[in-house]
């Protein structure tokens, strides 16, 4: 039970501080609120997180994925290999461009796509593979990139949860044809809502800039069919403030995770794995519970420890995917995905946790008991 002086510890705590508020007000007072100088400066600043790649800001992580697939020319008749153990946006973007989603299983050690499963899922129609850097842990890009090169597949990185994560020194978003980031409030940094596409290809970046703005570079001189996926300057100004802080926040998340790794000792609980060479940025600190997960979560909630399951239903079991697959008699064999969906629980790891909070989280997990 939470005692009177022990406030519940929320699972996430988005920061909207005085600096963010001042930045937003400054832009609002300027009268220049749609995509303008703040967006350009945010793009330039974010580029430092992705080894200097071109950055194109849009209005959400989902739009980033959607625009990137469009810019790569992926559409009807194409297949894209996606993990089912992700947020629905990963697969939704594929369906939004009219391509077919092919689900491949994950590795339990990274929660990212299993390279062997990807290779087995390739068909003559495969146009792209979408590794998701889930929870802030990089997918196995060292093994996925050679497979994609061998089969001439575009690599679309979903780095929406993984700002500043890296594998063997290369930041996520700098491996594939393009990378995508989300700036939703609960992410490691935010812009209220927002997204970013990153790419080394200047032509692709230009196409993305056209696509987000009705196909126009010069006003009313439309070059291609595009949408309105623009980021506002208010959002970009908030994002720029957060960009100055994300480095420190990431180190705090990593330190919080190290504390929990060292202090969680319950026998029926596994702390998050970290692959060799991976820099995990702990968007989520996700344990696995062997036993009655619902009971474990209820006990954590009772102890005032915020907790959540990302994601209880793998994408292939969600109605818009499950029903057409059932009709077509298509069944996916995704044992690691199913196992993870049944066992994972994410605990608070955000940078505003105090040492007392961390001790309470570890104690609550350790007192779950052996016979859940
Ligand atoms: C893995 C993943 N992909 C895509 C998205 C979509 O980002 P957004 O919510 O900004 O559209 C999210 C976040 O919500 C995500 O976690």
PDB file of N, CA, C and O in Angstrom, residues 11-16 20 42 46 49 59-62 64-65 86-90 132-137 158-164 180-196 238-239 242-243 245-247 249-250 253 281-284 310-311 349-352:
ATOM      1  N   UNK A  11       4.319   6.206 -14.412  1.00  0.00           N
ATOM      2  CA  UNK A  11       5.107   5.422 -15.373  1.00  0.00           C
ATOM      3  C   UNK A  11       5.934   6.344 -16.267  1.00  0.00           C
ATOM      4  O   UNK A  11       7.035   5.989 -16.688  1.00  0.00           O
ATOM      5  N   UNK A  12       5.414   7.524 -16.571  1.00  0.00           N
ATOM      6  CA  UNK A  12       6.150   8.487 -17.408  1.00  0.00           C
ATOM      7  C   UNK A  12       5.839   9.876 -16.896  1.00  0.00           C
ATOM      8  O   UNK A  12       4.791  10.092 -16.281  1.00  0.00           O
ATOM      9  N   UNK A  13       6.773  10.810 -17.115  1.00  0.00           N
ATOM     10  CA  UNK A  13       6.512  12.184 -16.673  1.00  0.00           C
ATOM     11  C   UNK A  13       7.045  13.164 -17.730  1.00  0.00           C
ATOM     12  O   UNK A  13       8.212  13.586 -17.673  1.00  0.00           O
ATOM     13  N   UNK A  14       6.198  13.503 -18.710  1.00  0.00           N
ATOM     14  CA  UNK A  14       6.643  14.434 -19.748  1.00  0.00           C
ATOM     15  C   UNK A  14       7.029  15.780 -19.143  1.00  0.00           C
ATOM     16  O   UNK A  14       6.380  16.250 -18.198  1.00  0.00           O
ATOM     17  N   UNK A  15       8.101  16.389 -19.665  1.00  0.00           N
ATOM     18  CA  UNK A  15       8.564  17.676 -19.142  1.00  0.00           C
ATOM     19  C   UNK A  15       8.043  18.812 -20.014  1.00  0.00           C
ATOM     20  O   UNK A  15       8.319  18.866 -21.215  1.00  0.00           O
ATOM     21  N   UNK A  16       7.234  19.683 -19.415  1.00  0.00           N
ATOM     22  CA  UNK A  16       6.889  20.955 -20.064  1.00  0.00           C
ATOM     23  C   UNK A  16       7.251  22.018 -19.038  1.00  0.00           C
ATOM     24  O   UNK A  16       6.433  22.437 -18.218  1.00  0.00           O
ATOM     25  N   UNK A  20      10.373  25.563 -21.975  1.00  0.00           N
ATOM     26  CA  UNK A  20       9.522  25.130 -23.085  1.00  0.00           C
ATOM     27  C   UNK A  20       8.367  26.120 -23.251  1.00  0.00           C
ATOM     28  O   UNK A  20       8.013  26.501 -24.378  1.00  0.00           O
ATOM     29  N   UNK A  42      15.550  23.392 -35.665  1.00  0.00           N
ATOM     30  CA  UNK A  42      15.352  22.099 -34.986  1.00  0.00           C
ATOM     31  C   UNK A  42      15.943  20.975 -35.840  1.00  0.00           C
ATOM     32  O   UNK A  42      16.631  20.085 -35.333  1.00  0.00           O
ATOM     33  N   UNK A  46      18.904  18.568 -34.605  1.00  0.00           N
ATOM     34  CA  UNK A  46      18.664  17.126 -34.438  1.00  0.00           C
ATOM     35  C   UNK A  46      19.671  16.311 -35.240  1.00  0.00           C
ATOM     36  O   UNK A  46      20.012  15.189 -34.866  1.00  0.00           O
ATOM     37  N   UNK A  49      22.366  14.334 -33.661  1.00  0.00           N
ATOM     38  CA  UNK A  49      22.091  13.033 -33.011  1.00  0.00           C
ATOM     39  C   UNK A  49      22.195  11.876 -33.992  1.00  0.00           C
ATOM     40  O   UNK A  49      22.157  10.720 -33.587  1.00  0.00           O
ATOM     41  N   UNK A  59       4.815  16.278 -38.554  1.00  0.00           N
ATOM     42  CA  UNK A  59       3.937  16.509 -37.408  1.00  0.00           C
ATOM     43  C   UNK A  59       3.763  15.312 -36.462  1.00  0.00           C
ATOM     44  O   UNK A  59       3.087  15.435 -35.447  1.00  0.00           O
ATOM     45  N   UNK A  60       4.334  14.148 -36.795  1.00  0.00           N
ATOM     46  CA  UNK A  60       4.291  13.012 -35.858  1.00  0.00           C
ATOM     47  C   UNK A  60       5.254  11.929 -36.332  1.00  0.00           C
ATOM     48  O   UNK A  60       5.713  11.956 -37.491  1.00  0.00           O
ATOM     49  N   UNK A  61       5.498  10.988 -35.465  1.00  0.00           N
ATOM     50  CA  UNK A  61       6.325   9.844 -35.843  1.00  0.00           C
ATOM     51  C   UNK A  61       5.632   8.999 -36.898  1.00  0.00           C
ATOM     52  O   UNK A  61       6.276   8.451 -37.799  1.00  0.00           O
ATOM     53  N   UNK A  62       4.322   8.893 -36.795  1.00  0.00           N
ATOM     54  CA  UNK A  62       3.558   8.121 -37.788  1.00  0.00           C
ATOM     55  C   UNK A  62       3.696   8.774 -39.159  1.00  0.00           C
ATOM     56  O   UNK A  62       3.912   8.085 -40.171  1.00  0.00           O
ATOM     57  N   UNK A  64       6.160  10.560 -40.111  1.00  0.00           N
ATOM     58  CA  UNK A  64       7.547  10.346 -40.538  1.00  0.00           C
ATOM     59  C   UNK A  64       7.664   9.004 -41.268  1.00  0.00           C
ATOM     60  O   UNK A  64       8.237   8.917 -42.358  1.00  0.00           O
ATOM     61  N   UNK A  65       7.080   7.951 -40.677  1.00  0.00           N
ATOM     62  CA  UNK A  65       7.115   6.627 -41.314  1.00  0.00           C
ATOM     63  C   UNK A  65       6.354   6.642 -42.637  1.00  0.00           C
ATOM     64  O   UNK A  65       6.818   6.114 -43.657  1.00  0.00           O
ATOM     65  N   UNK A  86       5.391  -4.320 -31.684  1.00  0.00           N
ATOM     66  CA  UNK A  86       5.670  -2.885 -31.780  1.00  0.00           C
ATOM     67  C   UNK A  86       4.356  -2.156 -31.583  1.00  0.00           C
ATOM     68  O   UNK A  86       3.296  -2.770 -31.418  1.00  0.00           O
ATOM     69  N   UNK A  87       4.440  -0.837 -31.624  1.00  0.00           N
ATOM     70  CA  UNK A  87       3.233  -0.007 -31.638  1.00  0.00           C
ATOM     71  C   UNK A  87       2.626  -0.117 -33.037  1.00  0.00           C
ATOM     72  O   UNK A  87       3.355  -0.233 -34.029  1.00  0.00           O
ATOM     73  N   UNK A  88       1.299  -0.073 -33.119  1.00  0.00           N
ATOM     74  CA  UNK A  88       0.611  -0.306 -34.395  1.00  0.00           C
ATOM     75  C   UNK A  88       1.069   0.636 -35.504  1.00  0.00           C
ATOM     76  O   UNK A  88       0.993   0.293 -36.689  1.00  0.00           O
ATOM     77  N   UNK A  89       1.586   1.826 -35.125  1.00  0.00           N
ATOM     78  CA  UNK A  89       2.003   2.804 -36.135  1.00  0.00           C
ATOM     79  C   UNK A  89       3.003   2.214 -37.124  1.00  0.00           C
ATOM     80  O   UNK A  89       2.997   2.584 -38.302  1.00  0.00           O
ATOM     81  N   UNK A  90       3.879   1.312 -36.661  1.00  0.00           N
ATOM     82  CA  UNK A  90       4.904   0.741 -37.546  1.00  0.00           C
ATOM     83  C   UNK A  90       4.235   0.062 -38.739  1.00  0.00           C
ATOM     84  O   UNK A  90       4.591   0.304 -39.892  1.00  0.00           O
ATOM     85  N   UNK A 132      12.469  -1.979 -35.788  1.00  0.00           N
ATOM     86  CA  UNK A 132      11.980  -1.049 -34.760  1.00  0.00           C
ATOM     87  C   UNK A 132      12.945  -1.138 -33.578  1.00  0.00           C
ATOM     88  O   UNK A 132      13.232  -2.237 -33.098  1.00  0.00           O
ATOM     89  N   UNK A 133      13.452  -0.005 -33.150  1.00  0.00           N
ATOM     90  CA  UNK A 133      14.374   0.016 -31.998  1.00  0.00           C
ATOM     91  C   UNK A 133      13.512   0.155 -30.736  1.00  0.00           C
ATOM     92  O   UNK A 133      13.386   1.240 -30.160  1.00  0.00           O
ATOM     93  N   UNK A 134      12.928  -0.954 -30.359  1.00  0.00           N
ATOM     94  CA  UNK A 134      11.893  -0.923 -29.317  1.00  0.00           C
ATOM     95  C   UNK A 134      12.477  -0.655 -27.934  1.00  0.00           C
ATOM     96  O   UNK A 134      13.545  -1.174 -27.585  1.00  0.00           O
ATOM     97  N   UNK A 135      11.751   0.117 -27.169  1.00  0.00           N
ATOM     98  CA  UNK A 135      12.095   0.469 -25.773  1.00  0.00           C
ATOM     99  C   UNK A 135      13.356   1.331 -25.665  1.00  0.00           C
ATOM    100  O   UNK A 135      13.846   1.585 -24.571  1.00  0.00           O
ATOM    101  N   UNK A 136      13.953   1.700 -26.815  1.00  0.00           N
ATOM    102  CA  UNK A 136      15.209   2.448 -26.766  1.00  0.00           C
ATOM    103  C   UNK A 136      16.432   1.573 -26.958  1.00  0.00           C
ATOM    104  O   UNK A 136      17.560   2.039 -26.823  1.00  0.00           O
ATOM    105  N   UNK A 137      16.195   0.284 -27.287  1.00  0.00           N
ATOM    106  CA  UNK A 137      17.316  -0.634 -27.548  1.00  0.00           C
ATOM    107  C   UNK A 137      17.469  -0.789 -29.067  1.00  0.00           C
ATOM    108  O   UNK A 137      16.507  -1.090 -29.751  1.00  0.00           O
ATOM    109  N   UNK A 158      12.498   2.391 -37.661  1.00  0.00           N
ATOM    110  CA  UNK A 158      11.545   3.025 -36.754  1.00  0.00           C
ATOM    111  C   UNK A 158      12.283   3.255 -35.434  1.00  0.00           C
ATOM    112  O   UNK A 158      12.389   2.361 -34.586  1.00  0.00           O
ATOM    113  N   UNK A 159      12.819   4.476 -35.306  1.00  0.00           N
ATOM    114  CA  UNK A 159      13.575   4.851 -34.100  1.00  0.00           C
ATOM    115  C   UNK A 159      12.719   5.752 -33.218  1.00  0.00           C
ATOM    116  O   UNK A 159      13.250   6.557 -32.438  1.00  0.00           O
ATOM    117  N   UNK A 160      11.399   5.608 -33.332  1.00  0.00           N
ATOM    118  CA  UNK A 160      10.484   6.512 -32.618  1.00  0.00           C
ATOM    119  C   UNK A 160      10.677   6.475 -31.111  1.00  0.00           C
ATOM    120  O   UNK A 160      10.345   7.435 -30.417  1.00  0.00           O
ATOM    121  N   UNK A 161      11.203   5.352 -30.587  1.00  0.00           N
ATOM    122  CA  UNK A 161      11.409   5.234 -29.138  1.00  0.00           C
ATOM    123  C   UNK A 161      12.883   5.321 -28.761  1.00  0.00           C
ATOM    124  O   UNK A 161      13.232   4.992 -27.623  1.00  0.00           O
ATOM    125  N   UNK A 162      13.742   5.734 -29.684  1.00  0.00           N
ATOM    126  CA  UNK A 162      15.165   5.452 -29.439  1.00  0.00           C
ATOM    127  C   UNK A 162      16.110   6.614 -29.747  1.00  0.00           C
ATOM    128  O   UNK A 162      17.218   6.396 -30.244  1.00  0.00           O
ATOM    129  N   UNK A 163      15.723   7.839 -29.410  1.00  0.00           N
ATOM    130  CA  UNK A 163      16.600   8.996 -29.631  1.00  0.00           C
ATOM    131  C   UNK A 163      17.945   8.783 -28.959  1.00  0.00           C
ATOM    132  O   UNK A 163      18.006   8.545 -27.753  1.00  0.00           O
ATOM    133  N   UNK A 164      19.009   8.849 -29.767  1.00  0.00           N
ATOM    134  CA  UNK A 164      20.390   8.751 -29.273  1.00  0.00           C
ATOM    135  C   UNK A 164      20.818   7.341 -28.855  1.00  0.00           C
ATOM    136  O   UNK A 164      21.870   7.167 -28.254  1.00  0.00           O
ATOM    137  N   UNK A 180      13.250   7.231 -38.582  1.00  0.00           N
ATOM    138  CA  UNK A 180      12.098   8.042 -38.153  1.00  0.00           C
ATOM    139  C   UNK A 180      12.077   8.146 -36.638  1.00  0.00           C
ATOM    140  O   UNK A 180      12.367   7.176 -35.935  1.00  0.00           O
ATOM    141  N   UNK A 181      11.724   9.327 -36.154  1.00  0.00           N
ATOM    142  CA  UNK A 181      11.669   9.592 -34.712  1.00  0.00           C
ATOM    143  C   UNK A 181      10.320  10.212 -34.370  1.00  0.00           C
ATOM    144  O   UNK A 181       9.724  10.911 -35.200  1.00  0.00           O
ATOM    145  N   UNK A 182       9.879   9.977 -33.145  1.00  0.00           N
ATOM    146  CA  UNK A 182       8.636  10.590 -32.646  1.00  0.00           C
ATOM    147  C   UNK A 182       8.980  11.571 -31.530  1.00  0.00           C
ATOM    148  O   UNK A 182       9.879  11.307 -30.719  1.00  0.00           O
ATOM    149  N   UNK A 183       8.233  12.660 -31.477  1.00  0.00           N
ATOM    150  CA  UNK A 183       8.369  13.624 -30.369  1.00  0.00           C
ATOM    151  C   UNK A 183       7.056  13.756 -29.615  1.00  0.00           C
ATOM    152  O   UNK A 183       6.626  14.849 -29.255  1.00  0.00           O
ATOM    153  N   UNK A 184       6.396  12.634 -29.429  1.00  0.00           N
ATOM    154  CA  UNK A 184       5.181  12.576 -28.594  1.00  0.00           C
ATOM    155  C   UNK A 184       5.602  12.856 -27.139  1.00  0.00           C
ATOM    156  O   UNK A 184       6.719  12.522 -26.747  1.00  0.00           O
ATOM    157  N   UNK A 185       4.713  13.480 -26.332  1.00  0.00           N
ATOM    158  CA  UNK A 185       5.141  13.918 -24.990  1.00  0.00           C
ATOM    159  C   UNK A 185       5.836  12.883 -24.101  1.00  0.00           C
ATOM    160  O   UNK A 185       6.711  13.249 -23.314  1.00  0.00           O
ATOM    161  N   UNK A 186       5.468  11.605 -24.202  1.00  0.00           N
ATOM    162  CA  UNK A 186       6.107  10.631 -23.302  1.00  0.00           C
ATOM    163  C   UNK A 186       7.440  10.110 -23.834  1.00  0.00           C
ATOM    164  O   UNK A 186       8.112   9.348 -23.143  1.00  0.00           O
ATOM    165  N   UNK A 187       7.839  10.513 -25.019  1.00  0.00           N
ATOM    166  CA  UNK A 187       9.100  10.029 -25.579  1.00  0.00           C
ATOM    167  C   UNK A 187      10.292  10.645 -24.823  1.00  0.00           C
ATOM    168  O   UNK A 187      10.123  11.569 -24.021  1.00  0.00           O
ATOM    169  N   UNK A 188      11.512  10.173 -25.111  1.00  0.00           N
ATOM    170  CA  UNK A 188      12.687  10.655 -24.356  1.00  0.00           C
ATOM    171  C   UNK A 188      12.908  12.148 -24.540  1.00  0.00           C
ATOM    172  O   UNK A 188      13.531  12.802 -23.704  1.00  0.00           O
ATOM    173  N   UNK A 189      12.427  12.688 -25.650  1.00  0.00           N
ATOM    174  CA  UNK A 189      12.317  14.143 -25.822  1.00  0.00           C
ATOM    175  C   UNK A 189      11.071  14.385 -26.665  1.00  0.00           C
ATOM    176  O   UNK A 189      10.643  13.507 -27.414  1.00  0.00           O
ATOM    177  N   UNK A 190      10.475  15.564 -26.542  1.00  0.00           N
ATOM    178  CA  UNK A 190       9.226  15.780 -27.274  1.00  0.00           C
ATOM    179  C   UNK A 190       9.146  17.177 -27.864  1.00  0.00           C
ATOM    180  O   UNK A 190       9.961  18.061 -27.568  1.00  0.00           O
ATOM    181  N   UNK A 191       8.136  17.349 -28.725  1.00  0.00           N
ATOM    182  CA  UNK A 191       7.813  18.672 -29.262  1.00  0.00           C
ATOM    183  C   UNK A 191       6.288  18.828 -29.195  1.00  0.00           C
ATOM    184  O   UNK A 191       5.688  19.306 -30.149  1.00  0.00           O
ATOM    185  N   UNK A 192       5.680  18.381 -28.113  1.00  0.00           N
ATOM    186  CA  UNK A 192       4.220  18.301 -27.929  1.00  0.00           C
ATOM    187  C   UNK A 192       3.721  17.138 -28.777  1.00  0.00           C
ATOM    188  O   UNK A 192       3.325  16.120 -28.263  1.00  0.00           O
ATOM    189  N   UNK A 193       3.677  17.304 -30.084  1.00  0.00           N
ATOM    190  CA  UNK A 193       3.557  16.233 -31.064  1.00  0.00           C
ATOM    191  C   UNK A 193       4.614  16.550 -32.106  1.00  0.00           C
ATOM    192  O   UNK A 193       4.944  17.724 -32.313  1.00  0.00           O
ATOM    193  N   UNK A 194       5.106  15.542 -32.782  1.00  0.00           N
ATOM    194  CA  UNK A 194       6.064  15.828 -33.836  1.00  0.00           C
ATOM    195  C   UNK A 194       6.815  14.582 -34.254  1.00  0.00           C
ATOM    196  O   UNK A 194       6.728  13.536 -33.600  1.00  0.00           O
ATOM    197  N   UNK A 195       7.529  14.698 -35.363  1.00  0.00           N
ATOM    198  CA  UNK A 195       8.329  13.581 -35.854  1.00  0.00           C
ATOM    199  C   UNK A 195       9.466  14.094 -36.705  1.00  0.00           C
ATOM    200  O   UNK A 195       9.498  15.283 -37.073  1.00  0.00           O
ATOM    201  N   UNK A 196      10.424  13.223 -37.003  1.00  0.00           N
ATOM    202  CA  UNK A 196      11.581  13.596 -37.825  1.00  0.00           C
ATOM    203  C   UNK A 196      11.933  12.417 -38.703  1.00  0.00           C
ATOM    204  O   UNK A 196      11.912  11.271 -38.247  1.00  0.00           O
ATOM    205  N   UNK A 238       9.708  24.128 -28.927  1.00  0.00           N
ATOM    206  CA  UNK A 238       9.710  23.238 -27.747  1.00  0.00           C
ATOM    207  C   UNK A 238      10.731  22.122 -27.956  1.00  0.00           C
ATOM    208  O   UNK A 238      11.525  21.800 -27.060  1.00  0.00           O
ATOM    209  N   UNK A 239      10.750  21.552 -29.150  1.00  0.00           N
ATOM    210  CA  UNK A 239      11.705  20.490 -29.473  1.00  0.00           C
ATOM    211  C   UNK A 239      13.146  20.960 -29.327  1.00  0.00           C
ATOM    212  O   UNK A 239      14.010  20.218 -28.852  1.00  0.00           O
ATOM    213  N   UNK A 242      14.106  20.954 -25.741  1.00  0.00           N
ATOM    214  CA  UNK A 242      14.299  19.573 -25.270  1.00  0.00           C
ATOM    215  C   UNK A 242      15.602  18.984 -25.802  1.00  0.00           C
ATOM    216  O   UNK A 242      16.245  18.182 -25.121  1.00  0.00           O
ATOM    217  N   UNK A 243      15.971  19.397 -27.004  1.00  0.00           N
ATOM    218  CA  UNK A 243      17.202  18.900 -27.609  1.00  0.00           C
ATOM    219  C   UNK A 243      18.432  19.261 -26.772  1.00  0.00           C
ATOM    220  O   UNK A 243      19.403  18.510 -26.734  1.00  0.00           O
ATOM    221  N   UNK A 245      18.488  19.231 -23.676  1.00  0.00           N
ATOM    222  CA  UNK A 245      18.438  18.487 -22.410  1.00  0.00           C
ATOM    223  C   UNK A 245      18.492  16.971 -22.591  1.00  0.00           C
ATOM    224  O   UNK A 245      18.704  16.244 -21.620  1.00  0.00           O
ATOM    225  N   UNK A 246      18.243  16.503 -23.829  1.00  0.00           N
ATOM    226  CA  UNK A 246      18.059  15.067 -24.012  1.00  0.00           C
ATOM    227  C   UNK A 246      19.320  14.271 -23.663  1.00  0.00           C
ATOM    228  O   UNK A 246      19.226  13.131 -23.170  1.00  0.00           O
ATOM    229  N   UNK A 247      20.499  14.875 -23.850  1.00  0.00           N
ATOM    230  CA  UNK A 247      21.741  14.173 -23.502  1.00  0.00           C
ATOM    231  C   UNK A 247      21.797  13.847 -22.012  1.00  0.00           C
ATOM    232  O   UNK A 247      22.032  12.697 -21.616  1.00  0.00           O
ATOM    233  N   UNK A 249      19.251  13.878 -19.892  1.00  0.00           N
ATOM    234  CA  UNK A 249      18.129  12.991 -19.528  1.00  0.00           C
ATOM    235  C   UNK A 249      18.459  11.537 -19.857  1.00  0.00           C
ATOM    236  O   UNK A 249      18.125  10.621 -19.105  1.00  0.00           O
ATOM    237  N   UNK A 250      19.122  11.345 -21.017  1.00  0.00           N
ATOM    238  CA  UNK A 250      19.448   9.974 -21.428  1.00  0.00           C
ATOM    239  C   UNK A 250      20.427   9.349 -20.427  1.00  0.00           C
ATOM    240  O   UNK A 250      20.254   8.193 -20.023  1.00  0.00           O
ATOM    241  N   UNK A 253      18.455   8.384 -17.441  1.00  0.00           N
ATOM    242  CA  UNK A 253      17.686   7.148 -17.689  1.00  0.00           C
ATOM    243  C   UNK A 253      18.607   5.931 -17.568  1.00  0.00           C
ATOM    244  O   UNK A 253      18.227   4.903 -16.978  1.00  0.00           O
ATOM    245  N   UNK A 281      18.855   3.367 -24.539  1.00  0.00           N
ATOM    246  CA  UNK A 281      18.503   4.679 -23.967  1.00  0.00           C
ATOM    247  C   UNK A 281      17.249   4.605 -23.082  1.00  0.00           C
ATOM    248  O   UNK A 281      16.741   5.639 -22.644  1.00  0.00           O
ATOM    249  N   UNK A 282      16.775   3.381 -22.850  1.00  0.00           N
ATOM    250  CA  UNK A 282      15.718   3.150 -21.862  1.00  0.00           C
ATOM    251  C   UNK A 282      14.530   4.095 -21.997  1.00  0.00           C
ATOM    252  O   UNK A 282      14.150   4.753 -21.032  1.00  0.00           O
ATOM    253  N   UNK A 283      13.978   4.141 -23.211  1.00  0.00           N
ATOM    254  CA  UNK A 283      12.658   4.777 -23.307  1.00  0.00           C
ATOM    255  C   UNK A 283      11.720   4.053 -22.343  1.00  0.00           C
ATOM    256  O   UNK A 283      10.912   4.669 -21.660  1.00  0.00           O
ATOM    257  N   UNK A 284      11.850   2.751 -22.311  1.00  0.00           N
ATOM    258  CA  UNK A 284      11.152   1.941 -21.317  1.00  0.00           C
ATOM    259  C   UNK A 284      12.162   1.057 -20.591  1.00  0.00           C
ATOM    260  O   UNK A 284      13.134   0.608 -21.205  1.00  0.00           O
ATOM    261  N   UNK A 310       3.716  -2.694 -22.816  1.00  0.00           N
ATOM    262  CA  UNK A 310       3.906  -2.284 -24.221  1.00  0.00           C
ATOM    263  C   UNK A 310       4.466  -3.480 -24.971  1.00  0.00           C
ATOM    264  O   UNK A 310       5.636  -3.779 -24.805  1.00  0.00           O
ATOM    265  N   UNK A 311       3.684  -4.278 -25.659  1.00  0.00           N
ATOM    266  CA  UNK A 311       2.278  -4.063 -26.003  1.00  0.00           C
ATOM    267  C   UNK A 311       1.561  -5.368 -25.725  1.00  0.00           C
ATOM    268  O   UNK A 311       2.098  -6.424 -26.081  1.00  0.00           O
ATOM    269  N   UNK A 349      11.253   4.755 -15.393  1.00  0.00           N
ATOM    270  CA  UNK A 349      12.715   4.915 -15.526  1.00  0.00           C
ATOM    271  C   UNK A 349      13.050   6.359 -15.903  1.00  0.00           C
ATOM    272  O   UNK A 349      14.195   6.713 -16.115  1.00  0.00           O
ATOM    273  N   UNK A 350      12.019   7.217 -15.933  1.00  0.00           N
ATOM    274  CA  UNK A 350      12.185   8.581 -16.443  1.00  0.00           C
ATOM    275  C   UNK A 350      13.164   9.378 -15.572  1.00  0.00           C
ATOM    276  O   UNK A 350      13.376   9.062 -14.394  1.00  0.00           O
ATOM    277  N   UNK A 351      13.741  10.435 -16.167  1.00  0.00           N
ATOM    278  CA  UNK A 351      14.822  11.142 -15.470  1.00  0.00           C
ATOM    279  C   UNK A 351      14.399  11.876 -14.210  1.00  0.00           C
ATOM    280  O   UNK A 351      15.255  12.278 -13.419  1.00  0.00           O
ATOM    281  N   UNK A 352      13.090  12.054 -13.975  1.00  0.00           N
ATOM    282  CA  UNK A 352      12.716  12.778 -12.745  1.00  0.00           C
ATOM    283  C   UNK A 352      12.622  11.891 -11.514  1.00  0.00           C
ATOM    284  O   UNK A 352      12.248  12.378 -10.445  1.00  0.00           O
TER     285      UNK A 352
END
